[in-house]
CSV table of C-alpha atoms in Angstrom, one decimal:
chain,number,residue,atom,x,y,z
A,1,UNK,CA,2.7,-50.3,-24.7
A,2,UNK,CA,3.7,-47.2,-26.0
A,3,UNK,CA,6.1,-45.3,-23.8
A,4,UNK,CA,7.5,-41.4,-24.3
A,5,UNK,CA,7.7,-40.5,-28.4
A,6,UNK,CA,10.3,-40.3,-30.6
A,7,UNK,CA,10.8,-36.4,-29.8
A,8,UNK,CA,11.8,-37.0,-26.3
A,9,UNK,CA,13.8,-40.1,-27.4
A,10,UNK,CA,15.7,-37.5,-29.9
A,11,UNK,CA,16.6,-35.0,-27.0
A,12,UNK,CA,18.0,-36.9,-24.9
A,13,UNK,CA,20.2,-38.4,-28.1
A,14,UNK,CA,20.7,-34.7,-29.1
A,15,UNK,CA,23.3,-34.4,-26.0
A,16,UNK,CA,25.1,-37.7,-26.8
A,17,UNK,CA,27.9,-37.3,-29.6
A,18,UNK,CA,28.8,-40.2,-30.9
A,19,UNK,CA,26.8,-42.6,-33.0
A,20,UNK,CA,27.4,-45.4,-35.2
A,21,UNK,CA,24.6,-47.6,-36.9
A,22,UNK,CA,24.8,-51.5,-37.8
A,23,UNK,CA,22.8,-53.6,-39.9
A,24,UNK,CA,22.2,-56.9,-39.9
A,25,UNK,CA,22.0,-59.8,-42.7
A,26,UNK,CA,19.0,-61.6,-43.3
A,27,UNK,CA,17.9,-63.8,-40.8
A,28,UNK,CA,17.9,-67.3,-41.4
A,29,UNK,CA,14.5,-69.3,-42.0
A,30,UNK,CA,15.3,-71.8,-38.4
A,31,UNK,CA,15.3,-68.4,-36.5
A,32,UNK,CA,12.6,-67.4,-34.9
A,33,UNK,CA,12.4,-63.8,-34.3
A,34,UNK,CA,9.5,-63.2,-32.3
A,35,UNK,CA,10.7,-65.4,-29.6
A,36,UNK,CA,7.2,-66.7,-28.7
A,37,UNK,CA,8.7,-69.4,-26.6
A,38,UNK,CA,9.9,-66.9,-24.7
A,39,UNK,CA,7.3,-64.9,-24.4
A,40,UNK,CA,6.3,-63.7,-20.3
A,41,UNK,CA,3.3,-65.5,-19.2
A,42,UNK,CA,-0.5,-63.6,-19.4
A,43,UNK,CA,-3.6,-63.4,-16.9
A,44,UNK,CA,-6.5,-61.5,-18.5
A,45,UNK,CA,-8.1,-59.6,-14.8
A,46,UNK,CA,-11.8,-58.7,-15.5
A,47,UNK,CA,-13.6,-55.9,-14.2
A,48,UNK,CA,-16.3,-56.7,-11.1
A,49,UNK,CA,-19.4,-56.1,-12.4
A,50,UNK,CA,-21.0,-55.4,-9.1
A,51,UNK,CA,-19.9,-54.8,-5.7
A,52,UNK,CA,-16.8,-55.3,-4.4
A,53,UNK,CA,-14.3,-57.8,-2.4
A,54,UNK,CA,-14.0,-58.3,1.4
A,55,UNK,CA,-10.7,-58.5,2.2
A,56,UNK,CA,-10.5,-60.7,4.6
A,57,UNK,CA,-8.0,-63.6,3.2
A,58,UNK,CA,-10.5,-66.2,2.1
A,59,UNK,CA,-11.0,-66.7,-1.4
A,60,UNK,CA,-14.6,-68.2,-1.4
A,61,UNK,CA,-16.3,-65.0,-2.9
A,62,UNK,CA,-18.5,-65.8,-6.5
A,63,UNK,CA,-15.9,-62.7,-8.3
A,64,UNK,CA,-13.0,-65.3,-7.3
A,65,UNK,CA,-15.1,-68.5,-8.0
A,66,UNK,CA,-15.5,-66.8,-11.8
A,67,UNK,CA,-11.8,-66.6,-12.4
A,68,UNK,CA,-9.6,-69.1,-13.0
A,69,UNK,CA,-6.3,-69.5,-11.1
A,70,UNK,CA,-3.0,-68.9,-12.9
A,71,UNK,CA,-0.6,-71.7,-13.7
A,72,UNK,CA,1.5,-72.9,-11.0
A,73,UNK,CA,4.5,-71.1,-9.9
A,74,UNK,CA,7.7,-72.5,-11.2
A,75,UNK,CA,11.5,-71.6,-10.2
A,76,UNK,CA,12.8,-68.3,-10.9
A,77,UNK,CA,15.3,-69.5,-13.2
A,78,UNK,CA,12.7,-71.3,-15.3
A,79,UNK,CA,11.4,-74.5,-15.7
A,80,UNK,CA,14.8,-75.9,-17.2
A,81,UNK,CA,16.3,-75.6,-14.0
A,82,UNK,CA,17.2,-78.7,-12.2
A,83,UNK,CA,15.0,-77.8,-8.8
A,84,UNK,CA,11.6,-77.3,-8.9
A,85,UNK,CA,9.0,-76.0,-6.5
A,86,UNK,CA,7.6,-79.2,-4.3
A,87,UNK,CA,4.6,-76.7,-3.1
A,88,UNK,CA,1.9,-75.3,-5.5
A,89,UNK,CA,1.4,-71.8,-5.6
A,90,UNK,CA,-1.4,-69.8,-8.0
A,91,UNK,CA,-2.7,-65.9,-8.0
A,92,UNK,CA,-6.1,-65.0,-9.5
A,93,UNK,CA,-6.5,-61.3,-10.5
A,94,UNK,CA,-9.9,-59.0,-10.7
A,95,UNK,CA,-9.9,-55.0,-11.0
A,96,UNK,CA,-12.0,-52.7,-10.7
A,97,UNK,CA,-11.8,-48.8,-11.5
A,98,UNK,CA,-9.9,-47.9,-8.0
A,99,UNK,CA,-8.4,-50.7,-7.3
A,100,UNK,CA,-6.0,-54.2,-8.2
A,101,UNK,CA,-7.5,-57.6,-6.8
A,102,UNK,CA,-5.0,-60.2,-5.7
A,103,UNK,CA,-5.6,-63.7,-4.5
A,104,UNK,CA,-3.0,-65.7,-3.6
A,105,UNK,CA,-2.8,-69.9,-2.8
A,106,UNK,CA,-0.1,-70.9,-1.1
A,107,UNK,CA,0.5,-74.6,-0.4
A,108,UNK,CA,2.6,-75.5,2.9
A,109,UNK,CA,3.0,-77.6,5.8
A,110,UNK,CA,5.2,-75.2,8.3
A,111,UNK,CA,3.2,-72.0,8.0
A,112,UNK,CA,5.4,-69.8,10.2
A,113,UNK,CA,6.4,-66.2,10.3
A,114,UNK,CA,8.7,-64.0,12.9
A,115,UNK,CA,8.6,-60.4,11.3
A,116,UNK,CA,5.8,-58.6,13.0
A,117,UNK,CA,6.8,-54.4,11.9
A,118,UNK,CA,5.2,-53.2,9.1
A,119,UNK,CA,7.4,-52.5,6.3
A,120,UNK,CA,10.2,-54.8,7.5
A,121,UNK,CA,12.6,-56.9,5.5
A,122,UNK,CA,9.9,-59.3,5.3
A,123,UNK,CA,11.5,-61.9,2.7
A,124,UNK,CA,13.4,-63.3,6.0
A,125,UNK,CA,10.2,-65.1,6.3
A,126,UNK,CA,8.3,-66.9,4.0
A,127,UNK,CA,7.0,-64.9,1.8
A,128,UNK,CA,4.2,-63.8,-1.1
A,129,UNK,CA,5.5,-61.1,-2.9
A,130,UNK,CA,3.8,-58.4,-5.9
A,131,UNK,CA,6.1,-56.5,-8.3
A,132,UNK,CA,4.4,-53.9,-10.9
A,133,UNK,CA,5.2,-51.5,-13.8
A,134,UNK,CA,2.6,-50.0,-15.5
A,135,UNK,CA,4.1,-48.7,-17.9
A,136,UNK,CA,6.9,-51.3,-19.0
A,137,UNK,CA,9.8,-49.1,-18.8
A,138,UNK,CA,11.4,-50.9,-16.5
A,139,UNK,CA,11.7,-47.7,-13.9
A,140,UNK,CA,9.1,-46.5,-10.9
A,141,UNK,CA,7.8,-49.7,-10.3
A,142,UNK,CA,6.1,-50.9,-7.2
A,143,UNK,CA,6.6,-54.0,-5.0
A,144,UNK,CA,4.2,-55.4,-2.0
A,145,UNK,CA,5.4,-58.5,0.4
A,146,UNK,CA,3.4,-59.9,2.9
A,147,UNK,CA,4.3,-63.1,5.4
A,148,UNK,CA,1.7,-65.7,7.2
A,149,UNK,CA,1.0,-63.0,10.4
A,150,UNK,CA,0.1,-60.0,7.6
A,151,UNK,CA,2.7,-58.2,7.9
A,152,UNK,CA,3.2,-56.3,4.9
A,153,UNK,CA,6.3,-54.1,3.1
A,154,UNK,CA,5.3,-51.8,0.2
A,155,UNK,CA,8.0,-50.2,-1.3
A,156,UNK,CA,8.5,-48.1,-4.4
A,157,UNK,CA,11.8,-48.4,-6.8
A,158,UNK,CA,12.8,-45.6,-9.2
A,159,UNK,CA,14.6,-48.1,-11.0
A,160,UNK,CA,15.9,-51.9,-10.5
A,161,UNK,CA,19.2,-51.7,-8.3
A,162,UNK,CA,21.3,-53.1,-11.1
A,163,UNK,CA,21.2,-49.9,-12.1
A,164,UNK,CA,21.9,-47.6,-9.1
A,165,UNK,CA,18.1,-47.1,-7.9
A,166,UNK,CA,17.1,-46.9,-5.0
A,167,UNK,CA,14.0,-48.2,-2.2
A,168,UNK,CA,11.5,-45.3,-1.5
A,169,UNK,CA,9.8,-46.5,1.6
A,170,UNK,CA,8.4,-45.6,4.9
A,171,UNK,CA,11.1,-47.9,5.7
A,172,UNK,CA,14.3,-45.9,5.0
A,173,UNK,CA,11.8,-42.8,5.3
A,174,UNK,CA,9.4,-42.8,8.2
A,175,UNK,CA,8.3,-39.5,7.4
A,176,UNK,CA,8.2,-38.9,3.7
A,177,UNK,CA,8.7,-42.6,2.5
A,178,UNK,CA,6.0,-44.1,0.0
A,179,UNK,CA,3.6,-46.0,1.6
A,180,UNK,CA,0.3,-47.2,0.3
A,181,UNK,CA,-1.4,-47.3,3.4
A,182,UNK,CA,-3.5,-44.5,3.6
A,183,UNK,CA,-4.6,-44.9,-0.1
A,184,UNK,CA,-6.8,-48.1,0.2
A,185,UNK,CA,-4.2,-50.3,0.3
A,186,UNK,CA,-5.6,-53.6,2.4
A,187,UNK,CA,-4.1,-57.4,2.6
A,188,UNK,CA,-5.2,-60.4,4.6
A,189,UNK,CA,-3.9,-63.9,5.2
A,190,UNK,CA,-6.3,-66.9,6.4
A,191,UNK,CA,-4.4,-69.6,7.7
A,192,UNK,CA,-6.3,-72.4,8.4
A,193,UNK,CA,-4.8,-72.9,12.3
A,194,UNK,CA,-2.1,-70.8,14.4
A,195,UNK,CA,1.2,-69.8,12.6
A,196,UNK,CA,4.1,-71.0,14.4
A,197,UNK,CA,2.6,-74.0,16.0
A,198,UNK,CA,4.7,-77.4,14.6
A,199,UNK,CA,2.1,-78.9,16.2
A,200,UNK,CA,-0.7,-78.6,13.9
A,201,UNK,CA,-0.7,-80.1,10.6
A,202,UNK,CA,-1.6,-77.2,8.5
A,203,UNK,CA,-1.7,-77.8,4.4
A,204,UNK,CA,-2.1,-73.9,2.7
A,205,UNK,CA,-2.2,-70.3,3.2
A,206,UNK,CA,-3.7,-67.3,1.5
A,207,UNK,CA,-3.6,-64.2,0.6
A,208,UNK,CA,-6.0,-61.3,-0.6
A,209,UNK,CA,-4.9,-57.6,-1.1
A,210,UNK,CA,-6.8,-54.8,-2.8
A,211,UNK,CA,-4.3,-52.3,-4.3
A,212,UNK,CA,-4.8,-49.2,-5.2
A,213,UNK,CA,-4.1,-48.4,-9.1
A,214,UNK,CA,-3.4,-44.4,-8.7
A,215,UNK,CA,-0.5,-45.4,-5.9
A,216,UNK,CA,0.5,-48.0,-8.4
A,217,UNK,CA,1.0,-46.0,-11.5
A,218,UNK,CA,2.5,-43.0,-10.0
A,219,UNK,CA,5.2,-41.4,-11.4
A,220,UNK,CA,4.4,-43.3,-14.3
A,221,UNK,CA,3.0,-43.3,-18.2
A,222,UNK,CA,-0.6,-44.9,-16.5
A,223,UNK,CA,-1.2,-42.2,-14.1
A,224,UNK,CA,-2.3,-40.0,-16.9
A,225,UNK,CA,-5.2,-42.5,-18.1
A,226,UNK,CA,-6.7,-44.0,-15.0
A,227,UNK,CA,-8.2,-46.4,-14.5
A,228,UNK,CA,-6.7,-48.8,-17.0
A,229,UNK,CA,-8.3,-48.7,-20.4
A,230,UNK,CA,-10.1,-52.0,-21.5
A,231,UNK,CA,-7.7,-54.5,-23.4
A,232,UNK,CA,-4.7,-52.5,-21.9
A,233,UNK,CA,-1.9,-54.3,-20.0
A,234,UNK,CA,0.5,-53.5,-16.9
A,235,UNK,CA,3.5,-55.8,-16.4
A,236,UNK,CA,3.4,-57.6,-13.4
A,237,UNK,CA,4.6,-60.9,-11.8
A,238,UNK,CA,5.1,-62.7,-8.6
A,239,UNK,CA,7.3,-64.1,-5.9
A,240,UNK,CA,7.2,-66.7,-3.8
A,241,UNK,CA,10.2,-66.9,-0.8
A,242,UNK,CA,10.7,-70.7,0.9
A,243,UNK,CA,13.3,-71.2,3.4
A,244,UNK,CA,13.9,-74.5,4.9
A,245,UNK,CA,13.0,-75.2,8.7
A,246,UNK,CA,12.9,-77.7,10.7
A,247,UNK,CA,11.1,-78.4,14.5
A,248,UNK,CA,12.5,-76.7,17.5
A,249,UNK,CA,11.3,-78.0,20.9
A,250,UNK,CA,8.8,-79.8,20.0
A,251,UNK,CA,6.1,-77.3,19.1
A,252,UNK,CA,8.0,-73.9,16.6
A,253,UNK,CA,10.0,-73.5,13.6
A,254,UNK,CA,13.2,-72.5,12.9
A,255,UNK,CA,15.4,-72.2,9.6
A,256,UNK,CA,17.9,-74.5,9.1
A,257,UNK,CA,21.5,-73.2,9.2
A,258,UNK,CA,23.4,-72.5,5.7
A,259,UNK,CA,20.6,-73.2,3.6
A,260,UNK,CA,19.7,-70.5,1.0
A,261,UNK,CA,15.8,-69.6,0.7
A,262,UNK,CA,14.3,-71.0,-2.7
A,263,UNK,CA,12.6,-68.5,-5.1
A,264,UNK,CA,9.4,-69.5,-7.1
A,265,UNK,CA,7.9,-67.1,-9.2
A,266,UNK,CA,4.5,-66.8,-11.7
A,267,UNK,CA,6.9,-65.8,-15.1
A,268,UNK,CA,10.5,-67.1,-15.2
A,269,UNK,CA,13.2,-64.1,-14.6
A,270,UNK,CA,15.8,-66.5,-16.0
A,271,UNK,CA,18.1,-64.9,-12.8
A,272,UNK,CA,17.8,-65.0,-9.7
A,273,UNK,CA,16.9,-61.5,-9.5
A,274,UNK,CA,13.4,-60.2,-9.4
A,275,UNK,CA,14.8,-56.6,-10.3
A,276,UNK,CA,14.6,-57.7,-14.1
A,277,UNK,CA,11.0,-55.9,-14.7
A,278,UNK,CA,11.9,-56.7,-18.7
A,279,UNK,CA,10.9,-60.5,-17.5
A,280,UNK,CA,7.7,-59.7,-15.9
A,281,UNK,CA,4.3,-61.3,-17.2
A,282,UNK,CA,1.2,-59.1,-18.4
A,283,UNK,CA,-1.8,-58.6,-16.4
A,284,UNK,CA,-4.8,-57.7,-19.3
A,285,UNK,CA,-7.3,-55.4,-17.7
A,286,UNK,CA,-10.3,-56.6,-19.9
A,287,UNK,CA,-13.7,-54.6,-20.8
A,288,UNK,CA,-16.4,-53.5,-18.2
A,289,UNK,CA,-18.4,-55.4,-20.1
A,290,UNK,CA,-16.4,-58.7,-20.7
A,291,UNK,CA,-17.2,-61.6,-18.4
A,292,UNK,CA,-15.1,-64.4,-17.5
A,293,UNK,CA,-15.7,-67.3,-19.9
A,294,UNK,CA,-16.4,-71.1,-18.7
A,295,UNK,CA,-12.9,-72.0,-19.6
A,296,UNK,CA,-9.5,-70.6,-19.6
A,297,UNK,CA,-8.6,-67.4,-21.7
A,298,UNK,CA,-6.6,-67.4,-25.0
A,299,UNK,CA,-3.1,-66.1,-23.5
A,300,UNK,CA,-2.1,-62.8,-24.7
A,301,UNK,CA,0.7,-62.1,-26.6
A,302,UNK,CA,2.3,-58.4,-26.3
A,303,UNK,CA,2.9,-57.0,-30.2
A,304,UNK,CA,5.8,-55.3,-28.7
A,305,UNK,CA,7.4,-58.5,-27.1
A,306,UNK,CA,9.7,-59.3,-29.9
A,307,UNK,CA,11.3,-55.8,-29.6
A,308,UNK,CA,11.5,-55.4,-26.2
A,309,UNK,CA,13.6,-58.5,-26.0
A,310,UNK,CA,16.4,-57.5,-28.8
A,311,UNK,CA,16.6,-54.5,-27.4
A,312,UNK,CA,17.5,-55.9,-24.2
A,313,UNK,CA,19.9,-58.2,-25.8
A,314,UNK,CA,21.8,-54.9,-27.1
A,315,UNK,CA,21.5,-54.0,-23.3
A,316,UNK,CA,22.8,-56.9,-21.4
A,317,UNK,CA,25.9,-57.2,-24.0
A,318,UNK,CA,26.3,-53.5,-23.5
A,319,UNK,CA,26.5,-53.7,-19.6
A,320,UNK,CA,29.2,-56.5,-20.4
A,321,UNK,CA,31.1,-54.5,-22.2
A,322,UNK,CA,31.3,-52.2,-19.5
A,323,UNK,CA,32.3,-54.7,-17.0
A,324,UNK,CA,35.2,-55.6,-19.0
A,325,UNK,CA,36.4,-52.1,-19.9
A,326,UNK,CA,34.7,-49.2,-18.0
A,327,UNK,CA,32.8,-47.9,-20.3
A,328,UNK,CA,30.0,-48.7,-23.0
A,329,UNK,CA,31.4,-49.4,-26.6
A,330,UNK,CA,30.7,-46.8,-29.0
A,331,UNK,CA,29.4,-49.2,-31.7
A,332,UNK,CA,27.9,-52.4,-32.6
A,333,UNK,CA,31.2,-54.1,-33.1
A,334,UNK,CA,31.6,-57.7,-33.1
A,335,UNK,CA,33.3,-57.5,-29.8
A,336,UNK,CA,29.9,-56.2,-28.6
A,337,UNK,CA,27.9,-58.6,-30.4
A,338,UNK,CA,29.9,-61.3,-28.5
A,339,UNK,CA,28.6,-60.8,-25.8
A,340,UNK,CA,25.1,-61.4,-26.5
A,341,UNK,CA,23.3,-64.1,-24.0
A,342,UNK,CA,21.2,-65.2,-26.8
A,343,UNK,CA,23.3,-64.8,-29.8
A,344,UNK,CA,20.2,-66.2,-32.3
A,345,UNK,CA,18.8,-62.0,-31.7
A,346,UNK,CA,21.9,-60.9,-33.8
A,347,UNK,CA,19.9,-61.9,-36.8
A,348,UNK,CA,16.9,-60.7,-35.9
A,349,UNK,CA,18.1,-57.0,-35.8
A,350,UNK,CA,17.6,-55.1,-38.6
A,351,UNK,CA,19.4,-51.8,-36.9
A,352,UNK,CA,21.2,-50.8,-34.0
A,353,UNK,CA,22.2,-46.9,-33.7
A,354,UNK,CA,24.0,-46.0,-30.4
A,355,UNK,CA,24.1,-42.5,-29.2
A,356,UNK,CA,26.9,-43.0,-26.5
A,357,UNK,CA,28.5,-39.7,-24.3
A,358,UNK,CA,32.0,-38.6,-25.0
A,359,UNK,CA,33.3,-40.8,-22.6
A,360,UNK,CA,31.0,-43.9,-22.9
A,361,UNK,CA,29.5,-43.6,-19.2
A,362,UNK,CA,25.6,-43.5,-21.1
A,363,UNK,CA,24.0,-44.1,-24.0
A,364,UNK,CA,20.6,-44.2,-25.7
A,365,UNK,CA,20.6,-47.5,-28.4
A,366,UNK,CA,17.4,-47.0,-31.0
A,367,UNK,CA,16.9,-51.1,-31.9
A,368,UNK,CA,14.7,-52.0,-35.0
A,369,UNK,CA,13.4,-55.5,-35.6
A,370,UNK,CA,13.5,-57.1,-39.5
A,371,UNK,CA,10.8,-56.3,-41.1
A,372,UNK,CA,8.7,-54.4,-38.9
A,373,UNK,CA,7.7,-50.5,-37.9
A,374,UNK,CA,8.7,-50.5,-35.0
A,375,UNK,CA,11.4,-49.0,-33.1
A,376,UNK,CA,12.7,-49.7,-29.2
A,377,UNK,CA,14.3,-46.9,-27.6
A,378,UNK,CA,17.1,-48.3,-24.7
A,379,UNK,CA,19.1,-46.3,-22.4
A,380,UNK,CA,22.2,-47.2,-20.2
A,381,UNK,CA,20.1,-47.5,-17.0
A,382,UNK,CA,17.1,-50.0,-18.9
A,383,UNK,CA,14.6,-47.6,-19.2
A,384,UNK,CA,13.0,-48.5,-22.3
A,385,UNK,CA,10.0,-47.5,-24.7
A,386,UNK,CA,8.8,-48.4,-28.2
A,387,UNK,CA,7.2,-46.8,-30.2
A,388,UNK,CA,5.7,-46.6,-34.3
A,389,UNK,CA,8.7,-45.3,-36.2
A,390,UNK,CA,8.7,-42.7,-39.4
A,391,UNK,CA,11.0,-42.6,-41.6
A,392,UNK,CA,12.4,-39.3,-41.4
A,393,UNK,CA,13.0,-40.0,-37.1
A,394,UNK,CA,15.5,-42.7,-38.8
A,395,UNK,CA,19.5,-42.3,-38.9
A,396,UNK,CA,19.9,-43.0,-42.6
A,397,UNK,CA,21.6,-46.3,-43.0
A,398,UNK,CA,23.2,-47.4,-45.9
């Protein structure tokens, strides 16, 4: 989607100094430089046509009936990874011009759940957990966690903490903290039982929350143009927290000692780090009009996607470079280039120009793609845009 223009992206390069510019050779013909395979997963939400959704936890409405569920969750660090989630969890998505539909199935046997404060740390407990940037920057996106008792944390981020931001919430500011509630921000759980009783035997949970879309796109690029505009998307994905209990006395839960929780998720991160909003998958807000077809939707593929992910390639071998030496290099060297994680993008590159600050504490990279029109703005802290490029907003490169 496109982010801030070129002007802005030129301004804050004005300030930095130094710049070099790199091209690449030719890519060759086994490369594949739209990384399709890569590519986040999709969930096309349409608009409710009439009416609206109880929340109240129990999926059994016709608007939910209509949609199909997503794939299953799988582990955060993809499906590659040797462990694998042994409980099946899906989401189903519906919008309509104030709010964000979510519904949430979560299979489980020990449904239990000990935080009862809203806006707790609630991923001590199992949780089900919504992350979203509207925008695809990467910066002022929103998160929602909720356990089995409904309790609930919303929280918003002004950027992900691997790069110094920070949580703005009720929770660290009970008086001027962001908070949803207030806005038309509901959630619900059914559980088909009583949580915390080892005594039932208890196969699911799930979830519904309405969210509001204004609360969700503030301070962003979306609040200008709400609600969404047909065939627009939002980045978005999901979390799912598991931690291993066993019995206690007979009749409650309790987690066992030493083991770490498990993380399944909707669209990989690769990491086990949610805070990588460059991973997320795409929610689609389709037309008023559109109706949910008989089977499942064509997946959606973002034009931008092949960008985005070079230009984060220049970013995570940047933030290497830093690690090793303090500051970011000043040009695409081969040193940098080293330190690619997916060294295949090298070729795919058809420019790199890096504005860095006199010292190399920040830097702006403008990334261009082989053969395309495109250009991805980066900056040292991941906020990133893209936008249709001219000529003459082009370093020359010869």
């Amino acid at each position: 989607m496109m982010g801030r223009s070129l002007a802005f992206a030129a301004w804050i390069c004005a300030s930095l100094p130094h710049t070099t510019a790199f091209r690449a050779p030719a890519p060759t013909p086994d490369v594949d430089c739209f990384y399709q395979e890569r590519h986040p997963h999709s969930y096309r939400a349409y608009h409710l046509q009439n009416g609206w959704l109880t929340i109240d936890g129990v999926l059994n409405e016709s608007a939910w009936e209509a949609v199909p569920f997503s794939s299953s969750f799988l582990d955060i660090q993809g499906r590659r990874h040797w462990s694998q989630p042994w409980f099946t969890t899906q989401v189903k998505m519906r919008y309509d011009d104030t709010m964000l539909y979510i519904g949430a199935y979560l299979e489980e046997t020990a449904i239990w759940a000990n935080e009862t404060k809203r806006n707790s740390v609630v991923f001590h407990d199992n949780d089900f957990e919504v992350f979203v940037d509207p925008d695809g920057t990467t910066h002022n996106y929103k998160e929602i966690e909720v356990n089995a008792l409904n309790t609930t944390w919303n929280l918003w981020l002004n950027k992900p903490y691997r790069n110094g931001g920070h949580e703005n919430s009720t929770r660290v500011d009970p008086a001027h903290g962001f908070d949803m509630f207030g806005h038309g921000f509901e959630s619900a759980v059914h559980v088909d039982g009583a949580v915390n009783d080892a005594t039932q035997r208890l196969h699911y949970w799930t979830v519904e929350m309405a969210l509001p879309l204004a609360q969700l796109a503030l301070h962003t690029q979306q609040e200008k143009t709400m609600p969404p505009q047909p065939n627009t998307h939002w980045r978005i994905n999901f979390s799912r927290v598991e931690w291993q209990v066993r019995v206690r006395d007979g009749h409650s839960y309790e987690k066992i000692p030493g083991i770490p929780e498990s993380n399944w998720v909707w669209s990989p991160q690769y990491a086990i780090d949610m805070h990588m909003p460059e991973n997320w998958g795409y929610v689609v807000f389709e037309g008023r009009e559109q109706t949910p077809p008989s089977d499942n939707p064509e997946p959606y593929f973002d034009p931008e996607w092949s960008h985005r992910f070079v230009a984060f390639q220049v970013y995570y071998a940047q933030a290497a470079y830093y690690k090793l030496h303090g500051y970011y290099a000043l040009s695409w060297s081969g040193e940098v280039q080293a330190l690619v994680p997916e060294p295949s993008s090298i070729k795919c590159i058809h420019s790199v120009d890096i504005r860095a600050s006199s010292k190399g504490q920040m830097y702006t990279a403008q990334v261009v793609r082989i053969h395309d029109t495109r250009v991805a703005i980066i900056r040292s802290d991941g906020f990133i845009t893209v936008e249709m490029r001219k000529e003459s907003d082009l370093v020359a490169i010869s």
